Amino acid sequence: MQKQKADLIIANAAQIVTCQGDQADSIGLITDGWIAIVGEKIAAVGDRETVLSQVDANQALVIDATNKVVAPGFVDSHTHAVFGGSRVREYAAKMTVSDPEKLKQLGIQTGVQVSVDMTRQASLEELFESAQSRLNRMLLAGTTTVEIKTGYGFNTLDELRMLDVNALLDQELELDVISTFLGAHGWPKDMAKEAYMDLVIDEMIPLVSERKLATFCDVWCEDSHFDAKESARILEAGLKAGLLPKIHTDAYSYIYGSDLAADMKVISADHLNYTPPAMMRKLAEADVPGVIMPALDFAVKHKKPFDARAMIDSGMTVALATDLCPACWTESMQFVMMLACRQYAMSPAESIRAATIGSAKALGLAHDRGSIEAGKLADLQIWDTPMYENVIYWLGTNVVEQVIKRGKVVVNQTRTPAQLAWH
Ligand SMILES: [Zn+2]
Protein backbone atom coordinates (compact mmCIF):
# COMPACT_ATOMS: atom_id res chain seq x y z
CA MET A 1 0.00 0.00 0.00
CA GLN A 2 1.31 3.43 -0.90
CA LYS A 3 2.02 5.64 2.08
CA GLN A 4 0.45 9.10 2.32
CA LYS A 5 2.84 11.95 1.57
CA ALA A 6 3.29 14.07 4.68
CA ASP A 7 3.31 17.87 4.22
CA LEU A 8 4.71 18.67 7.64
CA ILE A 9 6.65 16.66 10.22
CA ILE A 10 7.24 17.74 13.79
CA ALA A 11 10.29 15.83 14.97
CA ASN A 12 12.07 15.10 18.26
CA ALA A 13 9.59 16.82 20.62
CA ALA A 14 10.71 16.45 24.23
CA GLN A 15 7.05 15.97 25.14
CA ILE A 16 3.85 15.69 23.15
CA VAL A 17 0.82 16.39 25.28
CA THR A 18 -1.78 14.50 23.24
CA CYS A 19 -4.75 14.89 25.65
CA GLN A 20 -6.00 11.52 24.43
CA GLY A 21 -7.99 9.31 26.77
CA ASP A 22 -10.76 10.34 29.13
CA GLN A 23 -9.04 10.30 32.52
CA ALA A 24 -9.32 13.77 34.02
CA ASP A 25 -5.64 13.83 34.91
CA SER A 26 -4.35 11.96 31.87
CA ILE A 27 -2.76 13.98 29.12
CA GLY A 28 -1.42 11.05 27.10
CA LEU A 29 2.20 12.13 27.31
CA ILE A 30 4.64 10.95 24.60
CA THR A 31 8.34 11.67 25.11
CA ASP A 32 10.68 12.08 22.13
CA GLY A 33 7.61 12.29 19.93
CA TRP A 34 6.91 12.83 16.25
CA ILE A 35 3.81 14.06 14.43
CA ALA A 36 3.01 13.79 10.71
CA ILE A 37 0.53 16.16 9.09
CA VAL A 38 -1.19 15.65 5.74
CA GLY A 39 -3.18 18.63 4.47
CA GLU A 40 -5.05 20.11 7.42
CA LYS A 41 -5.14 16.92 9.48
CA ILE A 42 -2.91 14.87 11.74
CA ALA A 43 -1.92 11.64 9.97
CA ALA A 44 0.21 10.00 12.65
CA VAL A 45 1.57 10.60 16.13
CA GLY A 46 3.97 8.53 18.21
CA ASP A 47 7.69 7.72 18.25
CA ARG A 48 9.87 8.23 15.15
CA GLU A 49 9.55 4.68 13.94
CA THR A 50 5.77 4.55 14.27
CA VAL A 51 5.25 7.84 12.46
CA LEU A 52 7.72 7.17 9.62
CA SER A 53 6.23 3.73 9.04
CA GLN A 54 2.88 5.36 8.31
CA VAL A 55 3.80 8.28 6.03
CA ASP A 56 6.23 9.18 3.30
CA ALA A 57 8.18 12.10 4.79
CA ASN A 58 10.54 12.76 1.86
CA GLN A 59 8.90 15.98 0.67
CA ALA A 60 7.74 17.23 4.05
CA LEU A 61 8.72 20.43 5.78
CA VAL A 62 10.35 19.40 9.06
CA ILE A 63 10.11 21.36 12.29
CA ASP A 64 12.69 20.26 14.83
CA ALA A 65 11.06 20.35 18.26
CA THR A 66 14.08 19.28 20.28
CA ASN A 67 13.68 20.51 23.88
CA LYS A 68 10.12 21.69 23.15
CA VAL A 69 6.60 20.65 24.10
CA VAL A 70 3.87 20.14 21.51
CA ALA A 71 0.26 20.56 22.69
CA PRO A 72 -3.15 20.84 21.00
CA GLY A 73 -4.13 24.41 20.12
CA PHE A 74 -6.18 25.98 22.90
CA VAL A 75 -9.94 26.13 22.47
CA ASP A 76 -11.42 29.20 24.19
CA SER A 77 -15.04 28.17 24.75
CA HIS A 78 -16.56 31.34 26.22
CA THR A 79 -15.83 34.90 25.13
CA HIS A 80 -17.58 38.18 24.39
CA ALA A 81 -14.66 39.26 22.19
CA VAL A 82 -16.65 41.58 19.90
CA PHE A 83 -17.53 44.86 21.61
CA GLY A 84 -17.24 48.59 21.13
CA GLY A 85 -14.87 50.73 23.19
CA SER A 86 -13.31 49.72 26.49
CA ARG A 87 -14.21 49.96 30.18
CA VAL A 88 -10.68 50.57 31.36
CA ARG A 89 -11.73 53.64 33.40
CA GLU A 90 -14.28 51.57 35.30
CA TYR A 91 -11.80 48.71 35.90
CA ALA A 92 -9.04 51.10 36.99
CA ALA A 93 -11.33 53.02 39.37
CA LYS A 94 -12.53 49.76 40.95
CA MET A 95 -8.98 48.99 42.07
CA THR A 96 -9.45 51.47 44.90
CA VAL A 97 -13.20 52.22 44.98
CA SER A 98 -15.80 49.49 45.46
CA ASP A 99 -18.88 51.54 46.46
CA PRO A 100 -21.14 51.90 43.35
CA GLU A 101 -22.44 55.28 44.64
CA LYS A 102 -18.89 56.64 44.87
CA LEU A 103 -18.16 55.41 41.35
CA LYS A 104 -21.25 57.28 40.16
CA GLN A 105 -20.03 60.44 41.88
CA LEU A 106 -16.73 60.05 40.03
CA GLY A 107 -18.72 60.03 36.78
CA ILE A 108 -17.95 56.39 36.09
CA GLN A 109 -20.70 54.34 34.48
CA THR A 110 -20.65 50.60 35.12
CA GLY A 111 -22.09 47.41 33.73
CA VAL A 112 -23.21 45.74 30.51
CA GLN A 113 -25.38 48.69 29.37
CA VAL A 114 -22.20 50.80 28.99
CA SER A 115 -20.83 48.23 26.55
CA VAL A 116 -24.18 48.06 24.76
CA ASP A 117 -24.07 51.83 24.18
CA MET A 118 -20.46 51.73 22.93
CA THR A 119 -21.11 48.72 20.70
CA ARG A 120 -24.14 50.36 19.09
CA GLN A 121 -22.07 53.49 18.42
CA ALA A 122 -19.20 51.61 16.76
CA SER A 123 -19.20 50.98 13.01
CA LEU A 124 -18.94 47.44 11.67
CA GLU A 125 -15.35 48.18 10.63
CA GLU A 126 -14.46 49.42 14.12
CA LEU A 127 -15.98 46.32 15.72
CA PHE A 128 -14.11 44.09 13.29
CA GLU A 129 -10.76 45.82 13.69
CA SER A 130 -10.76 45.91 17.49
CA ALA A 131 -11.81 42.25 17.72
CA GLN A 132 -9.22 41.33 15.09
CA SER A 133 -6.42 42.72 17.28
CA ARG A 134 -7.68 40.76 20.28
CA LEU A 135 -8.04 37.52 18.31
CA ASN A 136 -4.59 37.84 16.77
CA ARG A 137 -3.11 38.20 20.25
CA MET A 138 -5.06 35.08 21.26
CA LEU A 139 -3.46 33.23 18.37
CA LEU A 140 0.02 34.37 19.49
CA ALA A 141 -0.76 32.81 22.88
CA GLY A 142 -1.81 29.47 21.39
CA THR A 143 -5.58 29.73 20.88
CA THR A 144 -6.73 28.20 17.57
CA THR A 145 -10.51 28.08 18.09
CA VAL A 146 -12.58 30.75 19.82
CA GLU A 147 -16.27 31.03 20.64
CA ILE A 148 -17.76 34.55 20.53
CA LYS A 149 -21.16 35.57 21.89
CA THR A 150 -23.41 38.47 21.01
CA GLY A 151 -25.25 40.32 23.76
CA TYR A 152 -24.14 43.95 23.43
CA GLY A 153 -26.81 44.80 20.88
CA PHE A 154 -30.08 44.52 22.82
CA ASN A 155 -31.93 45.05 19.52
CA THR A 156 -32.28 43.03 16.34
CA LEU A 157 -30.08 45.20 14.15
CA ASP A 158 -27.11 45.34 16.51
CA GLU A 159 -27.31 41.69 17.58
CA LEU A 160 -27.22 40.60 13.93
CA ARG A 161 -24.41 43.06 13.23
CA MET A 162 -22.31 41.39 15.95
CA LEU A 163 -22.89 38.03 14.27
CA ASP A 164 -21.85 39.53 10.93
CA VAL A 165 -18.59 40.62 12.59
CA ASN A 166 -18.07 37.07 13.88
CA ALA A 167 -18.55 35.67 10.38
CA LEU A 168 -16.06 38.17 8.98
CA LEU A 169 -13.50 37.32 11.68
CA ASP A 170 -13.91 33.61 10.93
CA GLN A 171 -13.38 34.30 7.24
CA GLU A 172 -10.42 36.68 7.54
CA LEU A 173 -8.40 35.32 10.47
CA GLU A 174 -6.51 32.08 10.99
CA LEU A 175 -8.53 31.09 14.07
CA ASP A 176 -11.86 29.29 13.77
CA VAL A 177 -14.66 31.45 15.20
CA ILE A 178 -17.74 29.72 16.62
CA SER A 179 -20.79 31.98 16.99
CA THR A 180 -23.29 32.06 19.82
CA PHE A 181 -26.44 34.18 19.83
CA LEU A 182 -26.82 35.66 23.32
CA GLY A 183 -29.64 38.15 22.72
CA ALA A 184 -30.81 37.30 26.25
CA HIS A 185 -27.73 38.75 27.95
CA GLY A 186 -30.13 41.23 29.59
CA TRP A 187 -32.63 43.69 28.17
CA PRO A 188 -32.49 47.38 27.18
CA LYS A 189 -33.19 49.99 29.84
CA ASP A 190 -36.03 51.49 27.77
CA MET A 191 -37.94 48.24 27.34
CA ALA A 192 -39.79 45.79 29.63
CA LYS A 193 -38.20 42.37 30.03
CA GLU A 194 -41.31 40.56 28.72
CA ALA A 195 -41.43 42.66 25.56
CA TYR A 196 -37.73 42.14 24.93
CA MET A 197 -38.09 38.36 25.38
CA ASP A 198 -40.82 38.38 22.74
CA LEU A 199 -38.48 40.26 20.41
CA VAL A 200 -35.70 37.71 21.01
CA ILE A 201 -38.04 34.77 20.41
CA ASP A 202 -40.26 36.08 17.61
CA GLU A 203 -37.80 38.18 15.63
CA MET A 204 -34.14 37.64 16.47
CA ILE A 205 -33.96 33.84 16.75
CA PRO A 206 -35.80 33.24 13.44
CA LEU A 207 -33.49 35.70 11.63
CA VAL A 208 -30.31 34.27 13.17
CA SER A 209 -31.43 30.79 12.17
CA GLU A 210 -32.58 31.74 8.68
CA ARG A 211 -29.29 33.48 7.94
CA LYS A 212 -27.28 30.66 9.56
CA LEU A 213 -25.36 33.14 11.68
CA ALA A 214 -24.87 31.11 14.87
CA THR A 215 -24.41 27.56 16.13
CA PHE A 216 -25.64 28.15 19.68
CA CYS A 217 -28.30 30.07 21.58
CA ASP A 218 -27.35 31.23 25.07
CA VAL A 219 -29.16 32.94 27.96
CA TRP A 220 -28.14 34.50 31.28
CA CYS A 221 -30.14 32.66 33.93
CA GLU A 222 -29.69 34.54 37.21
CA ASP A 223 -31.91 36.20 39.82
CA SER A 224 -31.09 39.63 38.39
CA HIS A 225 -31.64 38.43 34.81
CA PHE A 226 -33.85 35.68 33.36
CA ASP A 227 -35.35 33.07 35.70
CA ALA A 228 -35.25 29.35 34.91
CA LYS A 229 -38.70 29.37 33.29
CA GLU A 230 -37.90 32.37 31.09
CA SER A 231 -34.52 30.86 30.21
CA ALA A 232 -36.18 27.58 29.22
CA ARG A 233 -38.58 29.47 26.94
CA ILE A 234 -35.71 31.22 25.17
CA LEU A 235 -33.51 28.13 24.84
CA GLU A 236 -36.42 26.02 23.58
CA ALA A 237 -37.22 28.64 20.94
CA GLY A 238 -33.56 28.52 19.90
CA LEU A 239 -33.53 24.75 19.79
CA LYS A 240 -36.65 24.67 17.62
CA ALA A 241 -34.84 26.99 15.19
CA GLY A 242 -31.77 24.71 15.15
CA LEU A 243 -29.61 26.65 17.65
CA LEU A 244 -28.14 24.35 20.31
CA PRO A 245 -28.55 25.53 23.92
CA LYS A 246 -25.86 26.97 26.20
CA ILE A 247 -26.41 28.74 29.50
CA HIS A 248 -24.75 31.35 31.74
CA THR A 249 -25.89 30.36 35.21
CA ASP A 250 -25.24 30.19 38.97
CA ALA A 251 -22.68 33.00 38.69
CA TYR A 252 -24.17 35.16 41.46
CA SER A 253 -27.20 33.13 42.64
CA TYR A 254 -28.71 29.66 42.48
CA ILE A 255 -32.18 29.82 40.95
CA TYR A 256 -32.31 26.34 39.37
CA GLY A 257 -30.39 27.31 36.24
CA SER A 258 -28.10 24.30 36.55
CA ASP A 259 -31.17 22.05 36.97
CA LEU A 260 -32.43 23.41 33.66
CA ALA A 261 -28.98 22.83 32.13
CA ALA A 262 -29.00 19.17 33.19
CA ASP A 263 -32.65 18.60 32.18
CA MET A 264 -32.12 20.14 28.74
CA LYS A 265 -28.70 18.47 28.36
CA VAL A 266 -27.28 21.78 27.15
CA ILE A 267 -23.96 21.83 25.25
CA SER A 268 -22.35 23.62 28.21
CA ALA A 269 -23.27 25.25 31.52
CA ASP A 270 -21.04 28.25 32.22
CA HIS A 271 -19.91 30.00 35.46
CA LEU A 272 -21.38 27.71 38.21
CA ASN A 273 -20.10 29.61 41.28
CA TYR A 274 -23.26 28.82 43.28
CA THR A 275 -23.94 25.33 41.93
CA PRO A 276 -24.68 22.91 44.81
CA PRO A 277 -22.72 19.60 44.92
CA ALA A 278 -25.85 17.55 44.14
CA MET A 279 -26.31 19.58 40.96
CA MET A 280 -22.67 18.98 39.96
CA ARG A 281 -23.40 15.25 40.10
CA LYS A 282 -26.55 15.79 38.04
CA LEU A 283 -24.58 17.74 35.41
CA ALA A 284 -21.98 14.94 35.36
CA GLU A 285 -24.71 12.33 34.85
CA ALA A 286 -26.26 14.41 32.05
CA ASP A 287 -22.76 14.72 30.49
CA VAL A 288 -23.00 18.53 30.50
CA PRO A 289 -19.56 20.17 30.59
CA GLY A 290 -19.02 23.08 32.97
CA VAL A 291 -17.19 26.08 31.55
CA ILE A 292 -15.28 27.88 34.29
CA MET A 293 -13.56 31.23 34.00
CA PRO A 294 -10.92 31.94 36.65
CA ALA A 295 -9.95 35.29 35.08
CA LEU A 296 -13.49 36.61 35.55
CA ASP A 297 -13.50 35.68 39.25
CA PHE A 298 -10.12 37.43 39.46
CA ALA A 299 -11.18 40.55 37.55
CA VAL A 300 -14.40 41.08 39.52
CA LYS A 301 -12.85 39.82 42.77
CA HIS A 302 -15.71 37.33 43.04
CA LYS A 303 -16.90 36.80 46.60
CA LYS A 304 -17.74 33.17 45.91
CA PRO A 305 -15.16 31.62 43.59
CA PHE A 306 -16.37 28.46 41.81
CA ASP A 307 -15.25 25.06 43.09
CA ALA A 308 -13.36 23.40 40.23
CA ARG A 309 -12.07 20.60 42.44
CA ALA A 310 -15.58 19.58 43.48
CA MET A 311 -16.75 19.68 39.85
CA ILE A 312 -13.92 17.41 38.68
CA ASP A 313 -14.35 15.07 41.65
CA SER A 314 -18.08 14.80 40.92
CA GLY A 315 -17.23 13.48 37.46
CA MET A 316 -18.00 16.61 35.42
CA THR A 317 -16.03 17.52 32.32
CA VAL A 318 -14.50 20.90 33.05
CA ALA A 319 -13.63 23.42 30.35
CA LEU A 320 -11.57 26.57 30.81
CA ALA A 321 -12.26 29.83 28.99
CA THR A 322 -11.02 33.41 29.14
CA ASP A 323 -14.46 35.12 29.22
CA LEU A 324 -12.70 37.93 27.34
CA CYS A 325 -15.10 40.89 27.66
CA PRO A 326 -14.91 44.54 28.74
CA ALA A 327 -15.13 43.48 32.42
CA CYS A 328 -12.47 40.75 32.12
CA TRP A 329 -9.91 41.58 29.48
CA THR A 330 -7.63 38.62 29.02
CA GLU A 331 -6.75 37.03 25.72
CA SER A 332 -4.52 34.39 27.28
CA MET A 333 -5.60 30.85 28.04
CA GLN A 334 -2.20 30.42 29.72
CA PHE A 335 -3.08 33.12 32.26
CA VAL A 336 -6.38 31.33 32.88
CA MET A 337 -4.55 28.03 33.44
CA MET A 338 -2.10 29.65 35.87
CA LEU A 339 -5.07 30.86 37.94
CA ALA A 340 -6.92 27.53 37.58
CA CYS A 341 -4.00 25.64 39.09
CA ARG A 342 -2.95 28.01 41.87
CA GLN A 343 -6.40 29.28 42.93
CA TYR A 344 -8.72 26.38 42.09
CA ALA A 345 -6.69 23.26 42.93
CA MET A 346 -6.47 21.97 39.38
CA SER A 347 -3.34 20.01 38.44
CA PRO A 348 -1.27 21.28 35.49
CA ALA A 349 -2.47 18.27 33.47
CA GLU A 350 -6.11 18.95 34.36
CA SER A 351 -5.76 22.58 33.34
CA ILE A 352 -4.29 21.60 29.95
CA ARG A 353 -7.09 19.10 29.32
CA ALA A 354 -9.70 21.68 30.33
CA ALA A 355 -8.18 24.25 27.94
CA THR A 356 -8.12 21.84 24.99
CA ILE A 357 -10.29 18.71 24.85
CA GLY A 358 -12.63 19.90 27.66
CA SER A 359 -13.24 23.18 25.90
CA ALA A 360 -13.70 21.43 22.54
CA LYS A 361 -16.41 19.31 24.17
CA ALA A 362 -18.09 22.47 25.50
CA LEU A 363 -18.41 23.58 21.86
CA GLY A 364 -19.52 20.18 20.55
CA LEU A 365 -16.22 19.94 18.65
CA ALA A 366 -14.36 17.15 20.48
CA HIS A 367 -14.74 14.92 17.40
CA ASP A 368 -12.35 17.01 15.31
CA ARG A 369 -10.12 19.00 17.68
CA GLY A 370 -8.84 19.39 21.25
CA SER A 371 -6.40 16.46 21.22
CA ILE A 372 -3.50 15.24 19.12
CA GLU A 373 -4.62 12.10 17.34
CA ALA A 374 -4.72 10.79 13.80
CA GLY A 375 -7.71 12.10 11.87
CA LYS A 376 -8.18 15.28 13.90
CA LEU A 377 -7.36 18.79 12.70
CA ALA A 378 -3.67 19.71 12.89
CA ASP A 379 -4.29 22.56 15.36
CA LEU A 380 -1.09 22.53 17.37
CA GLN A 381 1.24 24.72 19.38
CA ILE A 382 4.92 24.35 20.15
CA TRP A 383 6.14 25.65 23.50
CA ASP A 384 9.68 26.87 24.04
CA THR A 385 10.27 24.62 27.06
CA PRO A 386 10.98 20.88 27.49
CA MET A 387 8.46 20.44 30.35
CA TYR A 388 4.75 21.03 30.03
CA GLU A 389 4.37 22.12 33.68
CA ASN A 390 6.24 25.33 32.84
CA VAL A 391 3.07 26.64 31.16
CA ILE A 392 1.61 27.23 34.63
CA TYR A 393 4.91 27.76 36.47
CA TRP A 394 6.38 30.65 34.47
CA LEU A 395 3.81 33.17 35.70
CA GLY A 396 2.87 35.73 33.09
CA THR A 397 5.14 34.26 30.41
CA ASN A 398 3.86 33.28 26.97
CA VAL A 399 5.56 29.93 26.31
CA VAL A 400 4.23 29.69 22.75
CA GLU A 401 6.86 29.69 20.02
CA GLN A 402 4.93 28.35 17.03
CA VAL A 403 1.27 27.81 16.23
CA ILE A 404 0.00 25.48 13.52
CA LYS A 405 -3.61 25.94 12.41
CA ARG A 406 -5.18 23.37 10.09
CA GLY A 407 -1.71 22.16 9.12
CA LYS A 408 -0.28 25.60 8.37
CA VAL A 409 2.36 27.41 10.46
CA VAL A 410 0.60 30.67 11.35
CA VAL A 411 2.80 31.89 14.22
CA ASN A 412 6.56 31.58 14.39
CA GLN A 413 8.35 33.41 17.19
CA THR A 414 11.60 31.45 17.00
CA ARG A 415 13.76 34.49 16.34
CA THR A 416 15.75 35.67 19.34
CA PRO A 417 15.98 39.36 20.33
CA ALA A 418 19.54 39.37 18.90
CA GLN A 419 18.26 38.17 15.52
CA LEU A 420 15.53 40.76 15.59
CA ALA A 421 17.86 43.66 16.43
CA TRP A 422 18.64 46.30 13.82
CA HIS A 423 22.11 46.06 12.28
ZN1 LIG B 1 -20.27 35.29 29.41
mmCIF file of N, CA and C in Angstrom, residues 124 136 150 152 197 268 280 286 296 324 343 347 362 372 377 392 416:
data_model
loop_
_atom_site.group_PDB
_atom_site.id
_atom_site.type_symbol
_atom_site.label_atom_id
_atom_site.label_comp_id
_atom_site.label_asym_id
_atom_site.label_seq_id
_atom_site.Cartn_x
_atom_site.Cartn_y
_atom_site.Cartn_z
ATOM 1 N N LEU A 124 -19.303 48.849 11.876
ATOM 2 C CA LEU A 124 -18.943 47.444 11.673
ATOM 3 C C LEU A 124 -17.432 47.287 11.526
ATOM 4 N N ASN A 136 -5.957 38.133 17.198
ATOM 5 C CA ASN A 136 -4.588 37.841 16.768
ATOM 6 C C ASN A 136 -3.663 37.665 17.969
ATOM 7 N N THR A 150 -22.859 37.125 21.162
ATOM 8 C CA THR A 150 -23.410 38.471 21.007
ATOM 9 C C THR A 150 -23.867 38.924 22.399
ATOM 10 N N TYR A 152 -24.318 42.516 23.205
ATOM 11 C CA TYR A 152 -24.144 43.954 23.434
ATOM 12 C C TYR A 152 -24.962 44.757 22.429
ATOM 13 N N MET A 197 -38.118 39.822 25.599
ATOM 14 C CA MET A 197 -38.093 38.364 25.378
ATOM 15 C C MET A 197 -38.878 37.988 24.126
ATOM 16 N N SER A 268 -23.218 23.283 27.076
ATOM 17 C CA SER A 268 -22.353 23.618 28.209
ATOM 18 C C SER A 268 -23.108 24.501 29.187
ATOM 19 N N MET A 280 -23.894 19.346 40.718
ATOM 20 C CA MET A 280 -22.674 18.976 39.961
ATOM 21 C C MET A 280 -22.777 17.523 39.527
ATOM 22 N N ALA A 286 -25.668 13.954 33.322
ATOM 23 C CA ALA A 286 -26.258 14.409 32.053
ATOM 24 C C ALA A 286 -25.181 14.674 30.995
ATOM 25 N N LEU A 296 -12.343 35.768 35.198
ATOM 26 C CA LEU A 296 -13.487 36.613 35.554
ATOM 27 C C LEU A 296 -13.574 36.746 37.077
ATOM 28 N N LEU A 324 -13.117 36.612 27.829
ATOM 29 C CA LEU A 324 -12.705 37.931 27.338
ATOM 30 C C LEU A 324 -13.935 38.803 27.079
ATOM 31 N N GLN A 343 -5.253 28.816 42.142
ATOM 32 C CA GLN A 343 -6.404 29.275 42.927
ATOM 33 C C GLN A 343 -7.526 28.252 43.046
ATOM 34 N N SER A 347 -4.729 20.383 38.732
ATOM 35 C CA SER A 347 -3.339 20.006 38.436
ATOM 36 C C SER A 347 -2.966 20.618 37.087
ATOM 37 N N ALA A 362 -17.117 21.425 25.152
ATOM 38 C CA ALA A 362 -18.086 22.474 25.500
ATOM 39 C C ALA A 362 -18.578 23.234 24.264
ATOM 40 N N ILE A 372 -4.388 15.564 20.235
ATOM 41 C CA ILE A 372 -3.501 15.237 19.119
ATOM 42 C C ILE A 372 -3.676 13.763 18.798
ATOM 43 N N LEU A 377 -7.997 17.623 13.301
ATOM 44 C CA LEU A 377 -7.360 18.786 12.696
ATOM 45 C C LEU A 377 -5.958 18.999 13.276
ATOM 46 N N ILE A 392 2.286 26.604 33.477
ATOM 47 C CA ILE A 392 1.608 27.230 34.633
ATOM 48 C C ILE A 392 2.611 27.713 35.693
ATOM 49 N N THR A 416 15.342 35.143 18.050
ATOM 50 C CA THR A 416 15.750 35.674 19.338
ATOM 51 C C THR A 416 15.827 37.202 19.247
#
